Amino acid sequence: MDLVVSCTNDPQNGGIYRVDMDTGIVERCYHSQCMGIARFGSFLVAASQSPGRSPRYTREGRISHSIVCLDEEFDIVSIACVDELGMGDLHDAVVHNGRLWVVDTLGNRIVGFSIRKKRVGLRLGHSHSLVPDLEWIDPVSREPDSSHLNSICFHRGRILVAAFGRFERYREYEGRGYADGCILDVTDAIRPFGSSRRTGDERAILEKLADPHSVMSLNGELWFTEAKRRRVMRGSEVVVELSQGYVRGLACDGKSLYVGRSLSRHGSSEPESQCCVVRVAVNSGRILGSVALSAREVYAVGVGTPRA
């Protein structure tokens, strides 16, 4: 089984890897740090730091982020820099019903881009463009990255978002206990892009989570990882719990789950873990094997390579 795996927080070895879970062959195909990855036809769309040997910076001193489109050979087809839209520290990316949704973690919001068949403005691929037209901003937040929104999925017709916690201050979630994270249904709170309306129409469907990540809808059920507790969840049920590391990145081919395990974030008392992708049986939760990566942290896992 071929996977595409994005890796982050590693200037030396971050990027996108092609991983063959059957043979153990690993190939680094894209060399800029990135997080969310999504399919658009035969292309792969990545929420990435601006490509290059050294990162570009905005006028505010932040690393510049872009929506990068890659072809079947992982060559760059288009780069859409989103700094001018006030977006930063991009996390998840999902293509759904003719729209690209991106998690703007710095802005405590998700942004929906309509995919148009024109080559103007923000480019996507060879012949399409991106027009920001929808958004949701966490009404609780007052400072950048206070909610740490990180993941989005479409589940039973609803739009769900994972957050580390709903705070007012910059990265207030750091150094706190395990019980602050939640998964929010924001469907009824989506507004036109740029309206700056914060409605409070979202609702938490799951709370008291430990760094929820990688929300995924599968066979009518909601799956996600609790990264700090090192486990994969199906609703409120624990499917598998790993013994070490930080668990983030989740995909399924029907029979197996593919789970990203990053180097530990738990401190020096935690046994040293290896960055890898773990294969898990969907029905039993039994660990079937793993393939190691040279990077420090997995962010997202996708089933199949662009040429598949």
PDB file of C-alpha atoms in Angstrom:
ATOM      1  CA  MET A   1       0.000   0.000   0.000  1.00  0.00           C
ATOM      2  CA  ASP A   2       1.387   3.373  -1.083  1.00  0.00           C
ATOM      3  CA  LEU A   3       0.916   6.382   1.218  1.00  0.00           C
ATOM      4  CA  VAL A   4       1.793  10.055   1.041  1.00  0.00           C
ATOM      5  CA  VAL A   5       2.922  11.428   4.392  1.00  0.00           C
ATOM      6  CA  SER A   6       3.543  15.084   5.257  1.00  0.00           C
ATOM      7  CA  CYS A   7       6.134  15.979   7.895  1.00  0.00           C
ATOM      8  CA  THR A   8       6.635  19.233   9.790  1.00  0.00           C
ATOM      9  CA  ASN A   9       8.668  20.991  12.504  1.00  0.00           C
ATOM     10  CA  ASP A  10      11.860  19.717  10.903  1.00  0.00           C
ATOM     11  CA  PRO A  11      13.768  22.154   8.611  1.00  0.00           C
ATOM     12  CA  GLN A  12      16.206  19.410   7.602  1.00  0.00           C
ATOM     13  CA  ASN A  13      13.902  16.473   6.884  1.00  0.00           C
ATOM     14  CA  GLY A  14      10.396  17.929   6.681  1.00  0.00           C
ATOM     15  CA  GLY A  15       8.274  17.686   3.539  1.00  0.00           C
ATOM     16  CA  ILE A  16       6.296  14.935   1.825  1.00  0.00           C
ATOM     17  CA  TYR A  17       7.305  11.284   1.723  1.00  0.00           C
ATOM     18  CA  ARG A  18       6.058   8.416  -0.404  1.00  0.00           C
ATOM     19  CA  VAL A  19       5.825   5.344   1.830  1.00  0.00           C
ATOM     20  CA  ASP A  20       5.261   1.774   0.654  1.00  0.00           C
ATOM     21  CA  MET A  21       3.876  -0.002   3.695  1.00  0.00           C
ATOM     22  CA  ASP A  22       4.359  -3.436   2.102  1.00  0.00           C
ATOM     23  CA  THR A  23       8.032  -3.146   1.140  1.00  0.00           C
ATOM     24  CA  GLY A  24       9.136  -0.513   3.672  1.00  0.00           C
ATOM     25  CA  ILE A  25      10.528   1.711   0.893  1.00  0.00           C
ATOM     26  CA  VAL A  26      10.477   5.409   1.775  1.00  0.00           C
ATOM     27  CA  GLU A  27      11.163   8.259  -0.656  1.00  0.00           C
ATOM     28  CA  ARG A  28      11.285  11.960   0.238  1.00  0.00           C
ATOM     29  CA  CYS A  29       9.529  13.659  -2.696  1.00  0.00           C
ATOM     30  CA  TYR A  30       9.000  17.282  -1.572  1.00  0.00           C
ATOM     31  CA  HIS A  31      11.495  19.116   0.602  1.00  0.00           C
ATOM     32  CA  SER A  32       9.623  22.040   2.206  1.00  0.00           C
ATOM     33  CA  GLN A  33       7.875  21.617   5.545  1.00  0.00           C
ATOM     34  CA  CYS A  34       4.146  21.135   5.182  1.00  0.00           C
ATOM     35  CA  MET A  35       1.103  20.037   7.139  1.00  0.00           C
ATOM     36  CA  GLY A  36      -2.286  19.381   5.542  1.00  0.00           C
ATOM     37  CA  ILE A  37      -2.471  17.496   2.215  1.00  0.00           C
ATOM     38  CA  ALA A  38      -5.501  16.988  -0.035  1.00  0.00           C
ATOM     39  CA  ARG A  39      -6.406  15.581  -3.456  1.00  0.00           C
ATOM     40  CA  PHE A  40      -7.502  17.728  -6.383  1.00  0.00           C
ATOM     41  CA  GLY A  41      -7.869  15.487  -9.428  1.00  0.00           C
ATOM     42  CA  SER A  42      -4.422  14.071 -10.166  1.00  0.00           C
ATOM     43  CA  PHE A  43      -2.770  16.797  -8.084  1.00  0.00           C
ATOM     44  CA  LEU A  44      -1.737  16.909  -4.452  1.00  0.00           C
ATOM     45  CA  VAL A  45      -2.484  20.147  -2.577  1.00  0.00           C
ATOM     46  CA  ALA A  46      -0.321  20.969   0.445  1.00  0.00           C
ATOM     47  CA  ALA A  47      -0.544  23.606   3.151  1.00  0.00           C
ATOM     48  CA  SER A  48       3.150  24.402   3.133  1.00  0.00           C
ATOM     49  CA  GLN A  49       5.799  26.780   4.264  1.00  0.00           C
ATOM     50  CA  SER A  50       6.779  28.778   1.184  1.00  0.00           C
ATOM     51  CA  PRO A  51       9.038  26.453  -0.842  1.00  0.00           C
ATOM     52  CA  GLY A  52      12.768  27.086  -1.040  1.00  0.00           C
ATOM     53  CA  ARG A  53      15.987  26.247   0.727  1.00  0.00           C
ATOM     54  CA  SER A  54      15.307  28.875   3.383  1.00  0.00           C
ATOM     55  CA  PRO A  55      11.842  30.029   4.487  1.00  0.00           C
ATOM     56  CA  ARG A  56      10.468  33.427   3.498  1.00  0.00           C
ATOM     57  CA  TYR A  57       9.159  35.734   6.201  1.00  0.00           C
ATOM     58  CA  THR A  58       6.252  38.168   6.302  1.00  0.00           C
ATOM     59  CA  ARG A  59       6.590  41.778   7.399  1.00  0.00           C
ATOM     60  CA  GLU A  60       5.397  40.689  10.852  1.00  0.00           C
ATOM     61  CA  GLY A  61       8.320  38.258  11.120  1.00  0.00           C
ATOM     62  CA  ARG A  62       6.249  35.113  10.572  1.00  0.00           C
ATOM     63  CA  ILE A  63       7.285  32.329   8.202  1.00  0.00           C
ATOM     64  CA  SER A  64       5.358  32.765   4.969  1.00  0.00           C
ATOM     65  CA  HIS A  65       2.814  30.044   4.171  1.00  0.00           C
ATOM     66  CA  SER A  66       1.332  29.008   0.844  1.00  0.00           C
ATOM     67  CA  ILE A  67      -1.092  26.581  -0.758  1.00  0.00           C
ATOM     68  CA  VAL A  68       1.147  24.518  -3.025  1.00  0.00           C
ATOM     69  CA  CYS A  69      -0.106  22.280  -5.834  1.00  0.00           C
ATOM     70  CA  LEU A  70       2.094  19.320  -6.849  1.00  0.00           C
ATOM     71  CA  ASP A  71       1.827  17.065  -9.892  1.00  0.00           C
ATOM     72  CA  GLU A  72       2.256  13.294 -10.155  1.00  0.00           C
ATOM     73  CA  GLU A  73       6.031  13.637  -9.909  1.00  0.00           C
ATOM     74  CA  PHE A  74       5.746  15.958  -6.886  1.00  0.00           C
ATOM     75  CA  ASP A  75       6.923  18.908  -8.956  1.00  0.00           C
ATOM     76  CA  ILE A  76       5.417  22.300  -8.079  1.00  0.00           C
ATOM     77  CA  VAL A  77       2.645  23.371 -10.462  1.00  0.00           C
ATOM     78  CA  SER A  78       1.393  26.437  -8.600  1.00  0.00           C
ATOM     79  CA  ILE A  79       2.012  28.393  -5.401  1.00  0.00           C
ATOM     80  CA  ALA A  80      -0.717  30.519  -3.817  1.00  0.00           C
ATOM     81  CA  CYS A  81       0.718  32.717  -1.079  1.00  0.00           C
ATOM     82  CA  VAL A  82      -2.003  33.557   1.464  1.00  0.00           C
ATOM     83  CA  ASP A  83      -0.179  36.097   3.663  1.00  0.00           C
ATOM     84  CA  GLU A  84      -2.109  38.961   2.096  1.00  0.00           C
ATOM     85  CA  LEU A  85      -5.331  37.328   3.292  1.00  0.00           C
ATOM     86  CA  GLY A  86      -4.026  37.514   6.866  1.00  0.00           C
ATOM     87  CA  MET A  87      -3.585  33.744   7.020  1.00  0.00           C
ATOM     88  CA  GLY A  88      -0.681  32.036   8.757  1.00  0.00           C
ATOM     89  CA  ASP A  89       0.527  28.737  10.215  1.00  0.00           C
ATOM     90  CA  LEU A  90      -1.704  26.749   7.876  1.00  0.00           C
ATOM     91  CA  HIS A  91      -2.652  23.318   9.132  1.00  0.00           C
ATOM     92  CA  ASP A  92      -5.240  21.018   7.534  1.00  0.00           C
ATOM     93  CA  ALA A  93      -6.411  21.159   3.896  1.00  0.00           C
ATOM     94  CA  VAL A  94      -9.509  19.405   2.490  1.00  0.00           C
ATOM     95  CA  VAL A  95     -11.144  19.490  -0.968  1.00  0.00           C
ATOM     96  CA  HIS A  96     -14.920  19.031  -0.756  1.00  0.00           C
ATOM     97  CA  ASN A  97     -17.688  19.800  -3.269  1.00  0.00           C
ATOM     98  CA  GLY A  98     -15.676  22.188  -5.425  1.00  0.00           C
ATOM     99  CA  ARG A  99     -14.096  24.071  -2.563  1.00  0.00           C
ATOM    100  CA  LEU A 100     -10.724  23.915  -0.821  1.00  0.00           C
ATOM    101  CA  TRP A 101     -10.960  24.336   2.952  1.00  0.00           C
ATOM    102  CA  VAL A 102      -7.844  25.364   4.866  1.00  0.00           C
ATOM    103  CA  VAL A 103      -7.324  25.685   8.612  1.00  0.00           C
ATOM    104  CA  ASP A 104      -5.766  29.071   9.405  1.00  0.00           C
ATOM    105  CA  THR A 105      -4.411  28.222  12.835  1.00  0.00           C
ATOM    106  CA  LEU A 106      -2.863  31.613  13.498  1.00  0.00           C
ATOM    107  CA  GLY A 107      -6.176  33.320  12.723  1.00  0.00           C
ATOM    108  CA  ASN A 108      -8.298  30.869  14.764  1.00  0.00           C
ATOM    109  CA  ARG A 109     -10.399  30.226  11.675  1.00  0.00           C
ATOM    110  CA  ILE A 110     -11.150  27.986   8.731  1.00  0.00           C
ATOM    111  CA  VAL A 111     -11.317  29.450   5.232  1.00  0.00           C
ATOM    112  CA  GLY A 112     -13.214  28.040   2.251  1.00  0.00           C
ATOM    113  CA  PHE A 113     -11.852  28.771  -1.236  1.00  0.00           C
ATOM    114  CA  SER A 114     -14.157  28.306  -4.207  1.00  0.00           C
ATOM    115  CA  ILE A 115     -12.257  26.480  -6.981  1.00  0.00           C
ATOM    116  CA  ARG A 116     -12.875  28.348 -10.248  1.00  0.00           C
ATOM    117  CA  LYS A 117     -12.064  27.294 -13.798  1.00  0.00           C
ATOM    118  CA  LYS A 118     -10.012  30.408 -14.453  1.00  0.00           C
ATOM    119  CA  ARG A 119      -6.313  31.105 -14.140  1.00  0.00           C
ATOM    120  CA  VAL A 120      -6.470  34.388 -12.230  1.00  0.00           C
ATOM    121  CA  GLY A 121      -5.525  35.540  -8.751  1.00  0.00           C
ATOM    122  CA  LEU A 122      -4.540  32.661  -6.460  1.00  0.00           C
ATOM    123  CA  ARG A 123      -3.644  29.797  -8.760  1.00  0.00           C
ATOM    124  CA  LEU A 124      -4.434  26.136  -8.244  1.00  0.00           C
ATOM    125  CA  GLY A 125      -2.864  23.741 -10.715  1.00  0.00           C
ATOM    126  CA  HIS A 126      -2.606  24.541 -14.427  1.00  0.00           C
ATOM    127  CA  SER A 127      -6.031  26.052 -15.100  1.00  0.00           C
ATOM    128  CA  HIS A 128      -7.893  26.756 -11.856  1.00  0.00           C
ATOM    129  CA  SER A 129      -7.892  29.533  -9.278  1.00  0.00           C
ATOM    130  CA  LEU A 130      -8.871  29.923  -5.643  1.00  0.00           C
ATOM    131  CA  VAL A 131     -11.331  32.563  -4.445  1.00  0.00           C
ATOM    132  CA  PRO A 132     -11.820  32.879  -0.656  1.00  0.00           C
ATOM    133  CA  ASP A 133     -15.565  33.098  -0.047  1.00  0.00           C
ATOM    134  CA  LEU A 134     -16.417  31.427   3.277  1.00  0.00           C
ATOM    135  CA  GLU A 135     -14.948  31.386   6.781  1.00  0.00           C
ATOM    136  CA  TRP A 136     -15.556  30.648  10.429  1.00  0.00           C
ATOM    137  CA  ILE A 137     -13.658  32.467  13.185  1.00  0.00           C
ATOM    138  CA  ASP A 138     -13.722  31.149  16.741  1.00  0.00           C
ATOM    139  CA  PRO A 139     -15.697  33.825  18.633  1.00  0.00           C
ATOM    140  CA  VAL A 140     -13.927  33.002  21.904  1.00  0.00           C
ATOM    141  CA  SER A 141     -10.457  33.847  20.578  1.00  0.00           C
ATOM    142  CA  ARG A 142      -8.979  37.326  20.953  1.00  0.00           C
ATOM    143  CA  GLU A 143      -5.303  36.720  20.139  1.00  0.00           C
ATOM    144  CA  PRO A 144      -3.590  34.702  17.371  1.00  0.00           C
ATOM    145  CA  ASP A 145      -3.460  30.909  17.798  1.00  0.00           C
ATOM    146  CA  SER A 146      -5.378  30.794  21.041  1.00  0.00           C
ATOM    147  CA  SER A 147      -7.671  27.914  19.990  1.00  0.00           C
ATOM    148  CA  HIS A 148      -5.106  25.974  17.949  1.00  0.00           C
ATOM    149  CA  LEU A 149      -7.568  24.793  15.344  1.00  0.00           C
ATOM    150  CA  ASN A 150      -5.818  22.061  13.390  1.00  0.00           C
ATOM    151  CA  SER A 151      -8.114  19.702  11.529  1.00  0.00           C
ATOM    152  CA  ILE A 152     -11.362  19.742   9.547  1.00  0.00           C
ATOM    153  CA  CYS A 153     -13.673  17.090   8.100  1.00  0.00           C
ATOM    154  CA  PHE A 154     -17.130  16.722   6.574  1.00  0.00           C
ATOM    155  CA  HIS A 155     -19.210  14.230   8.526  1.00  0.00           C
ATOM    156  CA  ARG A 156     -22.861  13.410   7.887  1.00  0.00           C
ATOM    157  CA  GLY A 157     -23.331  16.719   6.105  1.00  0.00           C
ATOM    158  CA  ARG A 158     -21.749  18.720   8.928  1.00  0.00           C
ATOM    159  CA  ILE A 159     -18.459  20.654   9.117  1.00  0.00           C
ATOM    160  CA  LEU A 160     -16.347  19.566  12.083  1.00  0.00           C
ATOM    161  CA  VAL A 161     -13.167  21.196  13.404  1.00  0.00           C
ATOM    162  CA  ALA A 162     -10.676  20.026  16.058  1.00  0.00           C
ATOM    163  CA  ALA A 163      -9.244  22.509  18.584  1.00  0.00           C
ATOM    164  CA  PHE A 164      -6.755  22.194  21.443  1.00  0.00           C
ATOM    165  CA  GLY A 165      -8.937  24.474  23.570  1.00  0.00           C
ATOM    166  CA  ARG A 166     -10.983  27.634  23.387  1.00  0.00           C
ATOM    167  CA  PHE A 167      -8.915  30.357  24.993  1.00  0.00           C
ATOM    168  CA  GLU A 168      -8.412  34.100  24.590  1.00  0.00           C
ATOM    169  CA  ARG A 169      -4.617  34.359  24.814  1.00  0.00           C
ATOM    170  CA  TYR A 170      -1.866  33.374  22.374  1.00  0.00           C
ATOM    171  CA  ARG A 171      -1.083  29.666  22.794  1.00  0.00           C
ATOM    172  CA  GLU A 172      -2.801  29.608  26.160  1.00  0.00           C
ATOM    173  CA  TYR A 173      -3.298  25.877  25.635  1.00  0.00           C
ATOM    174  CA  GLU A 174       0.426  25.237  26.233  1.00  0.00           C
ATOM    175  CA  GLY A 175       1.404  23.828  29.614  1.00  0.00           C
ATOM    176  CA  ARG A 176      -2.159  22.992  30.598  1.00  0.00           C
ATOM    177  CA  GLY A 177      -3.802  19.675  31.444  1.00  0.00           C
ATOM    178  CA  TYR A 178      -5.210  17.090  29.084  1.00  0.00           C
ATOM    179  CA  ALA A 179      -8.878  18.026  29.230  1.00  0.00           C
ATOM    180  CA  ASP A 180      -9.095  21.250  27.193  1.00  0.00           C
ATOM    181  CA  GLY A 181      -9.490  19.969  23.627  1.00  0.00           C
ATOM    182  CA  CYS A 182     -12.731  19.618  21.704  1.00  0.00           C
ATOM    183  CA  ILE A 183     -14.312  18.875  18.338  1.00  0.00           C
ATOM    184  CA  LEU A 184     -16.714  21.574  17.167  1.00  0.00           C
ATOM    185  CA  ASP A 185     -19.618  21.501  14.731  1.00  0.00           C
ATOM    186  CA  VAL A 186     -19.287  24.866  12.963  1.00  0.00           C
ATOM    187  CA  THR A 187     -21.764  24.263  10.113  1.00  0.00           C
ATOM    188  CA  ASP A 188     -24.279  26.879  11.226  1.00  0.00           C
ATOM    189  CA  ALA A 189     -21.588  29.463  11.985  1.00  0.00           C
ATOM    190  CA  ILE A 190     -20.003  29.652   8.506  1.00  0.00           C
ATOM    191  CA  ARG A 191     -20.159  33.203   7.117  1.00  0.00           C
ATOM    192  CA  PRO A 192     -18.974  35.026   3.953  1.00  0.00           C
ATOM    193  CA  PHE A 193     -15.226  35.598   3.883  1.00  0.00           C
ATOM    194  CA  GLY A 194     -14.238  38.963   5.321  1.00  0.00           C
ATOM    195  CA  SER A 195     -17.502  39.555   7.153  1.00  0.00           C
ATOM    196  CA  SER A 196     -15.673  39.397  10.524  1.00  0.00           C
ATOM    197  CA  ARG A 197     -18.863  38.127  12.150  1.00  0.00           C
ATOM    198  CA  ARG A 198     -18.388  35.883  15.160  1.00  0.00           C
ATOM    199  CA  THR A 199     -21.743  34.270  15.767  1.00  0.00           C
ATOM    200  CA  GLY A 200     -21.324  31.710  18.536  1.00  0.00           C
ATOM    201  CA  ASP A 201     -23.492  29.311  16.511  1.00  0.00           C
ATOM    202  CA  GLU A 202     -20.931  26.489  16.747  1.00  0.00           C
ATOM    203  CA  ARG A 203     -21.325  23.696  19.284  1.00  0.00           C
ATOM    204  CA  ALA A 204     -18.963  21.178  20.849  1.00  0.00           C
ATOM    205  CA  ILE A 205     -19.854  17.574  20.038  1.00  0.00           C
ATOM    206  CA  LEU A 206     -16.907  16.089  21.976  1.00  0.00           C
ATOM    207  CA  GLU A 207     -15.000  17.714  24.838  1.00  0.00           C
ATOM    208  CA  LYS A 208     -12.245  17.027  27.386  1.00  0.00           C
ATOM    209  CA  LEU A 209      -9.889  15.726  24.697  1.00  0.00           C
ATOM    210  CA  ALA A 210      -6.086  15.638  24.783  1.00  0.00           C
ATOM    211  CA  ASP A 211      -4.799  17.447  21.669  1.00  0.00           C
ATOM    212  CA  PRO A 212      -7.458  16.204  19.207  1.00  0.00           C
ATOM    213  CA  HIS A 213      -6.151  15.894  15.656  1.00  0.00           C
ATOM    214  CA  SER A 214      -6.821  14.315  12.265  1.00  0.00           C
ATOM    215  CA  VAL A 215     -10.638  14.171  12.299  1.00  0.00           C
ATOM    216  CA  MET A 216     -11.958  11.744   9.674  1.00  0.00           C
ATOM    217  CA  SER A 217     -15.404  10.521   8.632  1.00  0.00           C
ATOM    218  CA  LEU A 218     -15.448   6.805   7.869  1.00  0.00           C
ATOM    219  CA  ASN A 219     -18.509   4.598   7.301  1.00  0.00           C
ATOM    220  CA  GLY A 220     -20.755   7.092   9.050  1.00  0.00           C
ATOM    221  CA  GLU A 221     -18.560   7.234  12.151  1.00  0.00           C
ATOM    222  CA  LEU A 222     -16.228   9.964  13.391  1.00  0.00           C
ATOM    223  CA  TRP A 223     -12.583   9.000  13.848  1.00  0.00           C
ATOM    224  CA  PHE A 224      -9.745  11.126  15.212  1.00  0.00           C
ATOM    225  CA  THR A 225      -6.522  10.963  17.194  1.00  0.00           C
ATOM    226  CA  GLU A 226      -5.893  12.166  20.714  1.00  0.00           C
ATOM    227  CA  ALA A 227      -2.262  13.044  20.122  1.00  0.00           C
ATOM    228  CA  LYS A 228      -1.189  13.486  23.745  1.00  0.00           C
ATOM    229  CA  ARG A 229      -2.820  10.279  24.896  1.00  0.00           C
ATOM    230  CA  ARG A 230      -1.256   8.475  21.898  1.00  0.00           C
ATOM    231  CA  ARG A 231      -4.489   6.905  20.747  1.00  0.00           C
ATOM    232  CA  VAL A 232      -6.947   6.620  17.869  1.00  0.00           C
ATOM    233  CA  MET A 233     -10.606   7.167  18.693  1.00  0.00           C
ATOM    234  CA  ARG A 234     -13.858   6.145  17.022  1.00  0.00           C
ATOM    235  CA  GLY A 235     -16.289   8.525  18.673  1.00  0.00           C
ATOM    236  CA  SER A 236     -15.799   7.943  22.396  1.00  0.00           C
ATOM    237  CA  GLU A 237     -14.290   4.464  21.876  1.00  0.00           C
ATOM    238  CA  VAL A 238     -10.525   3.826  21.967  1.00  0.00           C
ATOM    239  CA  VAL A 239      -9.486   1.811  18.900  1.00  0.00           C
ATOM    240  CA  VAL A 240      -5.760   1.597  19.595  1.00  0.00           C
ATOM    241  CA  GLU A 241      -3.339   3.206  22.034  1.00  0.00           C
ATOM    242  CA  LEU A 242       0.367   3.391  21.205  1.00  0.00           C
ATOM    243  CA  SER A 243       2.993   3.043  23.899  1.00  0.00           C
ATOM    244  CA  GLN A 244       4.981   6.162  23.019  1.00  0.00           C
ATOM    245  CA  GLY A 245       5.248   9.227  20.790  1.00  0.00           C
ATOM    246  CA  TYR A 246       2.750  11.845  19.669  1.00  0.00           C
ATOM    247  CA  VAL A 247      -0.045  10.442  17.496  1.00  0.00           C
ATOM    248  CA  ARG A 248      -1.162  12.596  14.566  1.00  0.00           C
ATOM    249  CA  GLY A 249      -2.094  11.752  10.969  1.00  0.00           C
ATOM    250  CA  LEU A 250      -4.823   9.236  10.135  1.00  0.00           C
ATOM    251  CA  ALA A 251      -6.009   7.493   6.955  1.00  0.00           C
ATOM    252  CA  CYS A 252      -7.824   4.285   6.024  1.00  0.00           C
ATOM    253  CA  ASP A 253      -7.968   1.987   2.974  1.00  0.00           C
ATOM    254  CA  GLY A 254     -10.980   0.041   4.233  1.00  0.00           C
ATOM    255  CA  LYS A 255      -9.124  -2.755   6.042  1.00  0.00           C
ATOM    256  CA  SER A 256      -6.246  -0.937   7.711  1.00  0.00           C
ATOM    257  CA  LEU A 257      -5.722   2.365   9.475  1.00  0.00           C
ATOM    258  CA  TYR A 258      -2.488   4.235   8.878  1.00  0.00           C
ATOM    259  CA  VAL A 259      -1.458   6.280  11.895  1.00  0.00           C
ATOM    260  CA  GLY A 260       1.366   8.809  12.136  1.00  0.00           C
ATOM    261  CA  ARG A 261       3.619   8.612  15.194  1.00  0.00           C
ATOM    262  CA  SER A 262       5.952  11.531  15.866  1.00  0.00           C
ATOM    263  CA  LEU A 263       8.813  12.007  18.280  1.00  0.00           C
ATOM    264  CA  SER A 264       7.572  12.412  21.813  1.00  0.00           C
ATOM    265  CA  ARG A 265       6.354  15.760  23.147  1.00  0.00           C
ATOM    266  CA  HIS A 266       5.928  14.423  26.676  1.00  0.00           C
ATOM    267  CA  GLY A 267       9.342  15.338  28.050  1.00  0.00           C
ATOM    268  CA  SER A 268      12.549  13.542  28.978  1.00  0.00           C
ATOM    269  CA  SER A 269      10.782  10.938  31.119  1.00  0.00           C
ATOM    270  CA  GLU A 270       9.046   9.532  28.044  1.00  0.00           C
ATOM    271  CA  PRO A 271      10.934   6.671  26.304  1.00  0.00           C
ATOM    272  CA  GLU A 272      12.478   7.864  23.056  1.00  0.00           C
ATOM    273  CA  SER A 273      10.109   7.164  20.165  1.00  0.00           C
ATOM    274  CA  GLN A 274      10.773   6.905  16.458  1.00  0.00           C
ATOM    275  CA  CYS A 275       8.896   8.864  13.825  1.00  0.00           C
ATOM    276  CA  CYS A 276       6.946   6.349  11.755  1.00  0.00           C
ATOM    277  CA  VAL A 277       3.674   5.295  10.178  1.00  0.00           C
ATOM    278  CA  VAL A 278       1.887   2.481  11.998  1.00  0.00           C
ATOM    279  CA  ARG A 279      -0.529   0.091  10.297  1.00  0.00           C
ATOM    280  CA  VAL A 280      -3.509  -0.948  12.436  1.00  0.00           C
ATOM    281  CA  ALA A 281      -6.347  -3.399  11.676  1.00  0.00           C
ATOM    282  CA  VAL A 282      -9.610  -1.430  11.532  1.00  0.00           C
ATOM    283  CA  ASN A 283     -11.815  -4.090  13.113  1.00  0.00           C
ATOM    284  CA  SER A 284      -9.535  -5.349  15.892  1.00  0.00           C
ATOM    285  CA  GLY A 285      -7.187  -2.426  16.577  1.00  0.00           C
ATOM    286  CA  ARG A 286      -4.259  -4.847  16.307  1.00  0.00           C
ATOM    287  CA  ILE A 287      -0.937  -3.292  15.275  1.00  0.00           C
ATOM    288  CA  LEU A 288       0.188  -4.926  12.018  1.00  0.00           C
ATOM    289  CA  GLY A 289       3.520  -3.207  11.506  1.00  0.00           C
ATOM    290  CA  SER A 290       5.236   0.124  10.948  1.00  0.00           C
ATOM    291  CA  VAL A 291       7.623   1.943   8.615  1.00  0.00           C
ATOM    292  CA  ALA A 292      10.167   4.414  10.022  1.00  0.00           C
ATOM    293  CA  LEU A 293      10.758   7.930   8.645  1.00  0.00           C
ATOM    294  CA  SER A 294      13.834  10.133   8.929  1.00  0.00           C
ATOM    295  CA  ALA A 295      11.751  13.204   9.878  1.00  0.00           C
ATOM    296  CA  ARG A 296      10.783  14.298  13.391  1.00  0.00           C
ATOM    297  CA  GLU A 297       7.016  14.679  13.116  1.00  0.00           C
ATOM    298  CA  VAL A 298       4.220  13.328  10.934  1.00  0.00           C
ATOM    299  CA  TYR A 299       1.360  15.716  10.302  1.00  0.00           C
ATOM    300  CA  ALA A 300      -0.949  14.066   7.753  1.00  0.00           C
ATOM    301  CA  VAL A 301      -1.277  10.682   6.071  1.00  0.00           C
ATOM    302  CA  GLY A 302      -2.995  10.056   2.721  1.00  0.00           C
ATOM    303  CA  VAL A 303      -3.763   6.755   1.016  1.00  0.00           C
ATOM    304  CA  GLY A 304      -2.276   6.384  -2.465  1.00  0.00           C
ATOM    305  CA  THR A 305       0.228   8.551  -4.343  1.00  0.00           C
ATOM    306  CA  PRO A 306      -0.797  11.153  -6.964  1.00  0.00           C
ATOM    307  CA  ARG A 307      -0.145   8.705  -9.806  1.00  0.00           C
ATOM    308  CA  ALA A 308      -2.274   5.985  -8.151  1.00  0.00           C
TER     309      ALA A 308
END
